CSV table of C-alpha atoms and ligand atoms in Angstrom, one decimal:
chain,number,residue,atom,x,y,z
A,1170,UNK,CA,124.9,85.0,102.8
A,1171,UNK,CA,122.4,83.8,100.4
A,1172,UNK,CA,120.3,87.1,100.3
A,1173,UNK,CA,120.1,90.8,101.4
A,1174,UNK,CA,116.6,91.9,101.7
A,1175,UNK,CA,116.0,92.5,105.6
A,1176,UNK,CA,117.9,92.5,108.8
A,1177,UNK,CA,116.1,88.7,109.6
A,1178,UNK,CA,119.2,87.5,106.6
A,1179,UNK,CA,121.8,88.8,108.9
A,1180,UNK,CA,122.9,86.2,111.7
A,1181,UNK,CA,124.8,88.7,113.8
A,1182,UNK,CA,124.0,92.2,113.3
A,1183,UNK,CA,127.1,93.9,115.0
A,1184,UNK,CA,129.5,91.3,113.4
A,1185,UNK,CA,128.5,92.8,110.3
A,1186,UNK,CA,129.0,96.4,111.0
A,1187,UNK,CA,132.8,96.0,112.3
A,1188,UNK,CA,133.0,94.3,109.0
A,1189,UNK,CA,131.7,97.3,107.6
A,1190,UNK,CA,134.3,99.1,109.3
A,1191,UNK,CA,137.5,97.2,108.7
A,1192,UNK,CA,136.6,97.7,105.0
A,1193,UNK,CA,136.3,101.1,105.4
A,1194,UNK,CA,140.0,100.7,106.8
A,1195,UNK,CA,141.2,98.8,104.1
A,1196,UNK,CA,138.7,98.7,101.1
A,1197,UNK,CA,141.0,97.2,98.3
A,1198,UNK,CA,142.4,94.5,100.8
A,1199,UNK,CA,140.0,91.7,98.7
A,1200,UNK,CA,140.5,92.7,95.0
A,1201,UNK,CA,140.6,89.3,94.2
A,1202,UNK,CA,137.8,88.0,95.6
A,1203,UNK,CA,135.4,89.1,93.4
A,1204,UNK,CA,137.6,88.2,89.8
A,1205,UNK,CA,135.2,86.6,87.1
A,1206,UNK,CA,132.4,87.4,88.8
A,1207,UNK,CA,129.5,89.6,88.0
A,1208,UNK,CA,127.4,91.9,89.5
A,1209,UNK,CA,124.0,93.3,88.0
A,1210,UNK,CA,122.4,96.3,89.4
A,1211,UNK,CA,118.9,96.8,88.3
A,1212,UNK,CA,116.7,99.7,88.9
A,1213,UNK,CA,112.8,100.0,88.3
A,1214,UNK,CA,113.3,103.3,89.8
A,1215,UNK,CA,116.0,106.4,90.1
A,1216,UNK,CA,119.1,106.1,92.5
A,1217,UNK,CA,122.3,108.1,93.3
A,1218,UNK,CA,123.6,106.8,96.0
A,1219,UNK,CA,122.4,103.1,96.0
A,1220,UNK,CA,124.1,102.6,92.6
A,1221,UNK,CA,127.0,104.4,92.6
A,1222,UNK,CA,128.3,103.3,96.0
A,1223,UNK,CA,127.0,99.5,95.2
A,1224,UNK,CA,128.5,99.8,92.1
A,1225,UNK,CA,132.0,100.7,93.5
A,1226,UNK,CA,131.6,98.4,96.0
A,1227,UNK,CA,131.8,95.5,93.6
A,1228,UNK,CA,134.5,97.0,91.9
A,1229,UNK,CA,136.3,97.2,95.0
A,1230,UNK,CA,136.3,93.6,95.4
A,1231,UNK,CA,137.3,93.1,91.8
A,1232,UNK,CA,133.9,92.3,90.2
A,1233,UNK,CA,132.5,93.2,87.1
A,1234,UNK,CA,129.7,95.6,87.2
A,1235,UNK,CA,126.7,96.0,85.1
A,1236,UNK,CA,123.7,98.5,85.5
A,1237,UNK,CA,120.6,98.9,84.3
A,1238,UNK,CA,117.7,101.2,83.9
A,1239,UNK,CA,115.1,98.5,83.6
A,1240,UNK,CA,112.5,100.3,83.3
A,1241,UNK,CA,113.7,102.8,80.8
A,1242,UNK,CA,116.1,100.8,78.6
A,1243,UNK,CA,114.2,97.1,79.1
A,1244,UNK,CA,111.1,96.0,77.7
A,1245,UNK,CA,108.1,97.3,79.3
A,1246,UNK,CA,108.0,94.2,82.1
A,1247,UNK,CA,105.0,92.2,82.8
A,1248,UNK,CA,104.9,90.9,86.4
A,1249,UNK,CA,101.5,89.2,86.9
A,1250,UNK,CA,101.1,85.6,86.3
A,1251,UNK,CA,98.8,83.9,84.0
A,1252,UNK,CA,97.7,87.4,82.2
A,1253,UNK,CA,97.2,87.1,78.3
A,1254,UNK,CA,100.2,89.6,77.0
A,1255,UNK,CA,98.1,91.5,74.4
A,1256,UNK,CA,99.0,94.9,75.6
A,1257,UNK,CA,101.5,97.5,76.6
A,1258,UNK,CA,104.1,94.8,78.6
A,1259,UNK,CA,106.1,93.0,76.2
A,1260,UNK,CA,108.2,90.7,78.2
A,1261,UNK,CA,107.4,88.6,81.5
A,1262,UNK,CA,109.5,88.9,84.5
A,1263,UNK,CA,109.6,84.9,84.2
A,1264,UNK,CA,112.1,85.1,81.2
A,1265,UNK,CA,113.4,88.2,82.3
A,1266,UNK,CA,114.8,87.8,85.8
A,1267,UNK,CA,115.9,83.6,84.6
A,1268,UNK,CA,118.0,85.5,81.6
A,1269,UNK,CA,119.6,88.2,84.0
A,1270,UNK,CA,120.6,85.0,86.2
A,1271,UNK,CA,122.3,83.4,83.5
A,1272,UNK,CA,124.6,86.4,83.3
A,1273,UNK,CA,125.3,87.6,86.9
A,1274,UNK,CA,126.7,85.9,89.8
A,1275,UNK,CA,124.5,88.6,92.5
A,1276,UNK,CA,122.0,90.7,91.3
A,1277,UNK,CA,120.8,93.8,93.3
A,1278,UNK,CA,117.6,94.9,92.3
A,1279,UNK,CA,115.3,98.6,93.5
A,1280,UNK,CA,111.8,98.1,93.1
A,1281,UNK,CA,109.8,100.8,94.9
A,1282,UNK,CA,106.2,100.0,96.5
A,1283,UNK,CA,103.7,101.6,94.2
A,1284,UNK,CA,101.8,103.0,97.1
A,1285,UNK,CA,98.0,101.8,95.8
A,1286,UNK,CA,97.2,98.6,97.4
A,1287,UNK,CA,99.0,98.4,100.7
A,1288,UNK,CA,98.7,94.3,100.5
A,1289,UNK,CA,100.4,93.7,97.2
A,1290,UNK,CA,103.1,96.0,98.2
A,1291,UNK,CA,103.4,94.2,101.4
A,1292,UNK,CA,103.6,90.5,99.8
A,1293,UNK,CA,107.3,91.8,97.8
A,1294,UNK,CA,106.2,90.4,95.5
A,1295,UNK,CA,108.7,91.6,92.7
A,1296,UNK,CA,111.4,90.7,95.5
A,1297,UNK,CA,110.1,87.2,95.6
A,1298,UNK,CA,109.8,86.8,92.1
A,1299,UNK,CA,113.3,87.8,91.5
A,1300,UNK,CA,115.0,85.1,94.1
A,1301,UNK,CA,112.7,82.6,93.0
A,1302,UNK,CA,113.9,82.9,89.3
A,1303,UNK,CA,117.2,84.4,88.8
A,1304,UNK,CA,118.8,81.7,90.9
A,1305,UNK,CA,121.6,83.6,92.1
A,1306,UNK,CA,121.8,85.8,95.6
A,1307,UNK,CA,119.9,88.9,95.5
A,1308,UNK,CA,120.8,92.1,97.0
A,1309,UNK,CA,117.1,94.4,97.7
A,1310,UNK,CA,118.5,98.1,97.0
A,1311,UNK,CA,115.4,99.2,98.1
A,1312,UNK,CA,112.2,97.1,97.2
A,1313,UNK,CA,108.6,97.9,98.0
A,1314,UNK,CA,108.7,97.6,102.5
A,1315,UNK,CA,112.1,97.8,103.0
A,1316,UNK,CA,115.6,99.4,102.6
A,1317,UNK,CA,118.3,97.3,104.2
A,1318,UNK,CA,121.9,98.6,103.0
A,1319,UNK,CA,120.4,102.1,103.8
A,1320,UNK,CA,119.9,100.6,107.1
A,1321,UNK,CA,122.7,98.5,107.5
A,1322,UNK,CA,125.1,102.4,106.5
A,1323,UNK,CA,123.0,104.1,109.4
A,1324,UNK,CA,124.0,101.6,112.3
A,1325,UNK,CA,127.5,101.8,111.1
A,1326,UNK,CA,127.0,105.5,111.3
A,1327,UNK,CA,125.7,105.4,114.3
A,1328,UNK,CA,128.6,103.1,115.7
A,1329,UNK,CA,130.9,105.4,115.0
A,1330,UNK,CA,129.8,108.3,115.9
A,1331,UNK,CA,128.1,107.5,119.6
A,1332,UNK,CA,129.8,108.4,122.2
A,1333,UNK,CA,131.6,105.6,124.2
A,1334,UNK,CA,130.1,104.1,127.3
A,1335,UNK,CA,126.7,105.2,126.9
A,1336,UNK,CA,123.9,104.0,125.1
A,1337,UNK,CA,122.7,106.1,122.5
A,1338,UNK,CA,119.0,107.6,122.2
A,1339,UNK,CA,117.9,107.8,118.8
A,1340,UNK,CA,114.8,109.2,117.8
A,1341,UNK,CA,113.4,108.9,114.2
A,1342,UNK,CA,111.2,112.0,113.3
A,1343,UNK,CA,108.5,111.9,110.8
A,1344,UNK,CA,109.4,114.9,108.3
A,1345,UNK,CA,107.2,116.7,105.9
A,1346,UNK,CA,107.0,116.1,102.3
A,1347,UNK,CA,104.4,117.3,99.6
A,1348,UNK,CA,104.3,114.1,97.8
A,1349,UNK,CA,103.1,110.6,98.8
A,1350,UNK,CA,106.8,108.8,99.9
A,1351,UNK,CA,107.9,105.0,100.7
A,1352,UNK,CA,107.4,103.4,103.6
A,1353,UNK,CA,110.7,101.8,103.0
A,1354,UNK,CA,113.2,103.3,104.9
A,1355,UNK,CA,111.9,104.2,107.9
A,1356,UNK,CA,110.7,100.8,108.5
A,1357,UNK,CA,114.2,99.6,107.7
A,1358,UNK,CA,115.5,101.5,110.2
A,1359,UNK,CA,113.2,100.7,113.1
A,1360,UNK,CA,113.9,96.9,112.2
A,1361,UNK,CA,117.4,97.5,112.4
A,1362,UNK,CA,117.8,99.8,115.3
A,1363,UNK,CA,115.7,97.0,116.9
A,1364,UNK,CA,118.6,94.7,116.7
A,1365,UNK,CA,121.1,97.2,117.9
A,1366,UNK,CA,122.3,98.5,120.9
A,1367,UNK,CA,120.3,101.7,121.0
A,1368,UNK,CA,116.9,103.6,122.5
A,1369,UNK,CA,114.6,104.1,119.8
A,1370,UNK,CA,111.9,106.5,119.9
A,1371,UNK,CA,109.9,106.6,116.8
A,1372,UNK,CA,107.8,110.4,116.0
A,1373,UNK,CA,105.1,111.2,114.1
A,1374,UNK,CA,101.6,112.6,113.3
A,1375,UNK,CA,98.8,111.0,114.4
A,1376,UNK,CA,97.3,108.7,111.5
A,1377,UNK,CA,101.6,107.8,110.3
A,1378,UNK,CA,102.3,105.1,112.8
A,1379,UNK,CA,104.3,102.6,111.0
A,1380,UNK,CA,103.4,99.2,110.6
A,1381,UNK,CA,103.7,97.1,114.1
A,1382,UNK,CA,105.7,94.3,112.5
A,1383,UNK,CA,108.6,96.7,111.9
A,1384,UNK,CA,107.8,99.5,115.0
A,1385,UNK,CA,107.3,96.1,117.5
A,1386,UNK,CA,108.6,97.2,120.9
A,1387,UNK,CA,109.8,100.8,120.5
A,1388,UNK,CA,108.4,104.0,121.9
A,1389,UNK,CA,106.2,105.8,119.5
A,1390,UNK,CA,105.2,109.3,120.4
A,1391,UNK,CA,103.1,111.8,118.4
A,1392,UNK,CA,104.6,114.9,120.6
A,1393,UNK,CA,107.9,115.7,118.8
A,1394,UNK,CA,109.2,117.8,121.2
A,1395,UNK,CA,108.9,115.3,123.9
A,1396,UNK,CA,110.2,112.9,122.0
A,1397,UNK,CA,113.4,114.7,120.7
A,1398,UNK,CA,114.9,115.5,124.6
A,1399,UNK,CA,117.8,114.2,125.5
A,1400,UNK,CA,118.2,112.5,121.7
A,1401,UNK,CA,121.8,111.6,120.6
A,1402,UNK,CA,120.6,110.8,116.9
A,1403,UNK,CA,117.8,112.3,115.2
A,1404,UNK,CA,117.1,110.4,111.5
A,1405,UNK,CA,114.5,112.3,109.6
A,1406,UNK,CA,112.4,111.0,107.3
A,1407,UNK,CA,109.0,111.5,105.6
A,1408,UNK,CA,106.5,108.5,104.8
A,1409,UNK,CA,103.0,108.8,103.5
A,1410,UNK,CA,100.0,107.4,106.1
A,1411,UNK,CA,100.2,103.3,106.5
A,1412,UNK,CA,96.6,103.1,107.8
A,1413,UNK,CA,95.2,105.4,105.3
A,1414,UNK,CA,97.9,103.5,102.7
A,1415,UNK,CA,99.8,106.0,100.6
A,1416,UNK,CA,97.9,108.9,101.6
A,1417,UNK,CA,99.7,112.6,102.1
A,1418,UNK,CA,97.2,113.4,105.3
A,1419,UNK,CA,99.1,116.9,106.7
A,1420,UNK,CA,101.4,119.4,105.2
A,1421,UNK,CA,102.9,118.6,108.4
A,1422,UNK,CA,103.8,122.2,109.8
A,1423,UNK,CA,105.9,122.2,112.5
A,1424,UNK,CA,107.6,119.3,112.0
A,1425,UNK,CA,110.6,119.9,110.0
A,1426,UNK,CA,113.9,119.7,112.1
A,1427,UNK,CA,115.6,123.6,112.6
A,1428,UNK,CA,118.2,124.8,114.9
A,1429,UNK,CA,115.2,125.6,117.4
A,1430,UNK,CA,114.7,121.8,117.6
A,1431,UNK,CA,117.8,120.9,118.1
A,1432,UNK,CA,118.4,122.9,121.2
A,1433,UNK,CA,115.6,119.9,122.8
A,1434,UNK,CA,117.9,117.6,122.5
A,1435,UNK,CA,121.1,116.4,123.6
A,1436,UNK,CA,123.2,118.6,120.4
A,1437,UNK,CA,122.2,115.6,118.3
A,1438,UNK,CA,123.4,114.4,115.7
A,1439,UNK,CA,120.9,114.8,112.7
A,1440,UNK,CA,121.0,112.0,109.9
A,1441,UNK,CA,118.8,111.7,106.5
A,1442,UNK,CA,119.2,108.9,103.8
A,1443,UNK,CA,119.0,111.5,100.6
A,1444,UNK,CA,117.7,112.8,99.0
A,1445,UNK,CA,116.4,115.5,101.1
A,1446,UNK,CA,114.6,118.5,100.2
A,1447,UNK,CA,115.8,121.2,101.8
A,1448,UNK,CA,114.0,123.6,103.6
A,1449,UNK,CA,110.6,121.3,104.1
A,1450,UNK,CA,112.3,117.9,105.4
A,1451,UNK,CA,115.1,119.5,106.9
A,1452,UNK,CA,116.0,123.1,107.4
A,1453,UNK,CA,119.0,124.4,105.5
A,1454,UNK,CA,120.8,125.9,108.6
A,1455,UNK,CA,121.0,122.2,110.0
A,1456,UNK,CA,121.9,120.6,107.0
A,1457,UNK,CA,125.0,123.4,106.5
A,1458,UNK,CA,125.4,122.5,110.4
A,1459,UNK,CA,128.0,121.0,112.6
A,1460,UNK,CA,125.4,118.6,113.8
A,1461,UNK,CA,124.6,116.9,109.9
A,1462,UNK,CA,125.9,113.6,109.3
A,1463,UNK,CA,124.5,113.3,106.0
A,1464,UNK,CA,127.5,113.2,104.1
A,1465,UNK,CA,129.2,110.6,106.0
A,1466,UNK,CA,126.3,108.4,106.3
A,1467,UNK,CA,126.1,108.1,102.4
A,1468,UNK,CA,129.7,108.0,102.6
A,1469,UNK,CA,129.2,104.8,104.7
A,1470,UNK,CA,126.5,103.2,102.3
A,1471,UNK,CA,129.7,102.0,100.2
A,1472,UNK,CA,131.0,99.7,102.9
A,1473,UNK,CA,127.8,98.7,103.9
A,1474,UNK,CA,127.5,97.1,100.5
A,1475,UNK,CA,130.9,96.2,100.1
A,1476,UNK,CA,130.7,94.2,103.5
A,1477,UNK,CA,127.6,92.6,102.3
A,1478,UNK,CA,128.7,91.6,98.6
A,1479,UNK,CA,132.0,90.0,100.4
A,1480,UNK,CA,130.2,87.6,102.7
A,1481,UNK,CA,128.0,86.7,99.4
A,1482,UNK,CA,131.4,86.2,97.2
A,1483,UNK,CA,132.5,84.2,100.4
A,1484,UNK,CA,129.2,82.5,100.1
A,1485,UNK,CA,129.5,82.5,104.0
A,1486,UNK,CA,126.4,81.9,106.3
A,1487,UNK,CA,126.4,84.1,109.1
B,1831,SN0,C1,112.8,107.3,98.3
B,1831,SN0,C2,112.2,106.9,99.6
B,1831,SN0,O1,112.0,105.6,99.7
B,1831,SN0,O2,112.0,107.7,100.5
B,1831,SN0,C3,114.3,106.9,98.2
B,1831,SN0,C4,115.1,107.2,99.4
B,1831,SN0,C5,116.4,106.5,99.3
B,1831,SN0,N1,112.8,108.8,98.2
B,1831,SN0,C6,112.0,109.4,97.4
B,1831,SN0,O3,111.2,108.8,96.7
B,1831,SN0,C7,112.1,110.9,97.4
B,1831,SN0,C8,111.3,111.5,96.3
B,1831,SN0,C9,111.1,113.0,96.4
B,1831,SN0,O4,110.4,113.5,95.5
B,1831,SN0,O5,111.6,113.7,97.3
């Protein structure tokens, strides 16, 4: 695997996830695999979970690990070409990302979307950049459309928590949020449920329907309730407006996930990538609930990244 930035790098989906899995049985089984070799995390933006279970991940495999807050401990990064630097950036992402190549064998880079102009955000730009001129395999931990190991930690979630024999409905439901929120994750997930073995119903308010390249081919209802019946897995998540890009449109009453609307659906299971704020995403009751799977799904982001960085230390193509 040459790069990580969608599901469309992954050759066989489920492959991948019982890859995931047998990790998760036996995570130090490769400790040599990853000798000599160096990892660098970078992060535009704050993480938790995406850099401390990628960053044990790599040392699970034996790698060296370095992280950094690039865009609190680097030089204030310029990322347009051609622009005369006589300003607040000091260093281009030209030298930047060719130096950080020279010194890491993968690089994993976060680069949220800055939510103003929906088609700059939408070119991944940064993302590009950053294959283009480090040289080495990237690893997206979240760039400006897209969220994949995220993604990649909810299917094996899903796997093993579905019951056997029957196909699971899951339904991702829009959440509320008082600030304007990545598209990221949720399109993430409705790419990767896509190429899974699973219903997906998609939820929101009118005026937050995702963007058809990533929604293509699921059901996507603007009645909640109807949508959560029968669900096996609801994921909730907030995203600002795509059509009105960035926008906070509704304080969305109504729509956070409580015990109430749970008892639609088939005792779902509830999931949420973290971090959640409690009591307007998702009601306190169900997070302190039997039904939360929150915990173990961030649990799972650490083989989800360790199965990744082992095909990319394998330098296999599939
Ligand atoms: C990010 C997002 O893309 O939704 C990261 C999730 C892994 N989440 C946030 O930015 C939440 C910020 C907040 O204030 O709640």
């Amino acid at each position: 695997m040459k790069q990580f930035t969608s599901v469309k790098d992954v050759q066989d989906v489920a492959a991948l996830v019982n890859e995931a899995l047998e990790l998760k049985k036996a995570p130090y089984a490769n400790k040599t695999l990853g000798q000599d070799k160096t990892l660098g995390l970078i992060f535009m933006n704050p993480s938790l979970r995406t850099r401390l279970s990628t960053q044990k991940a790599g040392m699970n495999l034996g790698m060296n690990v370095m992280v950094m807050n690039l865009d609190k401990e680097g030089w204030a990064l310029e990322t347009q070409d051609g622009v005369i630097m006589d300003g607040s950036t000091v260093e281009h992402i030209r030298e930047a990302a060719a130096v950080m190549g020279q010194y890491c064998d993968i690089i994993g880079i976060r680069s949220f979307p800055k939510l103003q102009d929906r088609e700059e955000d939408y070119s991944e730009d940064l993302l590009k950049k950053f294959i283009e001129l480090t040289g080495v395999p990237i690893v997206s931990l979240e760039s400006a459309t897209r969220h994949p190991l995220q993604s990649l930690a909810d299917l094996i979630t899903i796997k093993e928590q579905a019951a056997a024999g029957k196909k699971p409905k899951v339904v991702l439901s829009w959440a509320p949020h008082i600030k304007p929120i990545p598209h990221c994750v949720a399109n993430s997930f409705a790419e990767w449920m896509q190429q899974a073995d699973v219903e997906l119903v998609i939820t929101n308010p009118e005026d937050y329907d995702l963007a058809e390249e990533f929604t293509q081919g699921a059901q996507v209802l603007h009645n909640q309730d109807e949508a959560l019946k029968n669900a096996d897995f609801v994921y909730v998540k907030n995203w600002s407006s795509y059509e009105q890009y960035g926008k906070v449109l509704t304080d969305g009453q109504g729509w956070m996930i409580t015990n109430e609307k749970l008892a639609l659906t088939n005792n779902a299971k509830v999931m949420h990538c973290l971090p959640v704020r409690r009591g307007l995403e998702l009601s306190h009751e169900v997070l302190d609930g039997p039904n939360s799977l929150v915990i173990e799904q961030a649990n799972n982001r650490l083989y989800a990244a360790q199965a990744v960085l082992k095909r990319m230390l394998e330098a296999v193509d599939r």
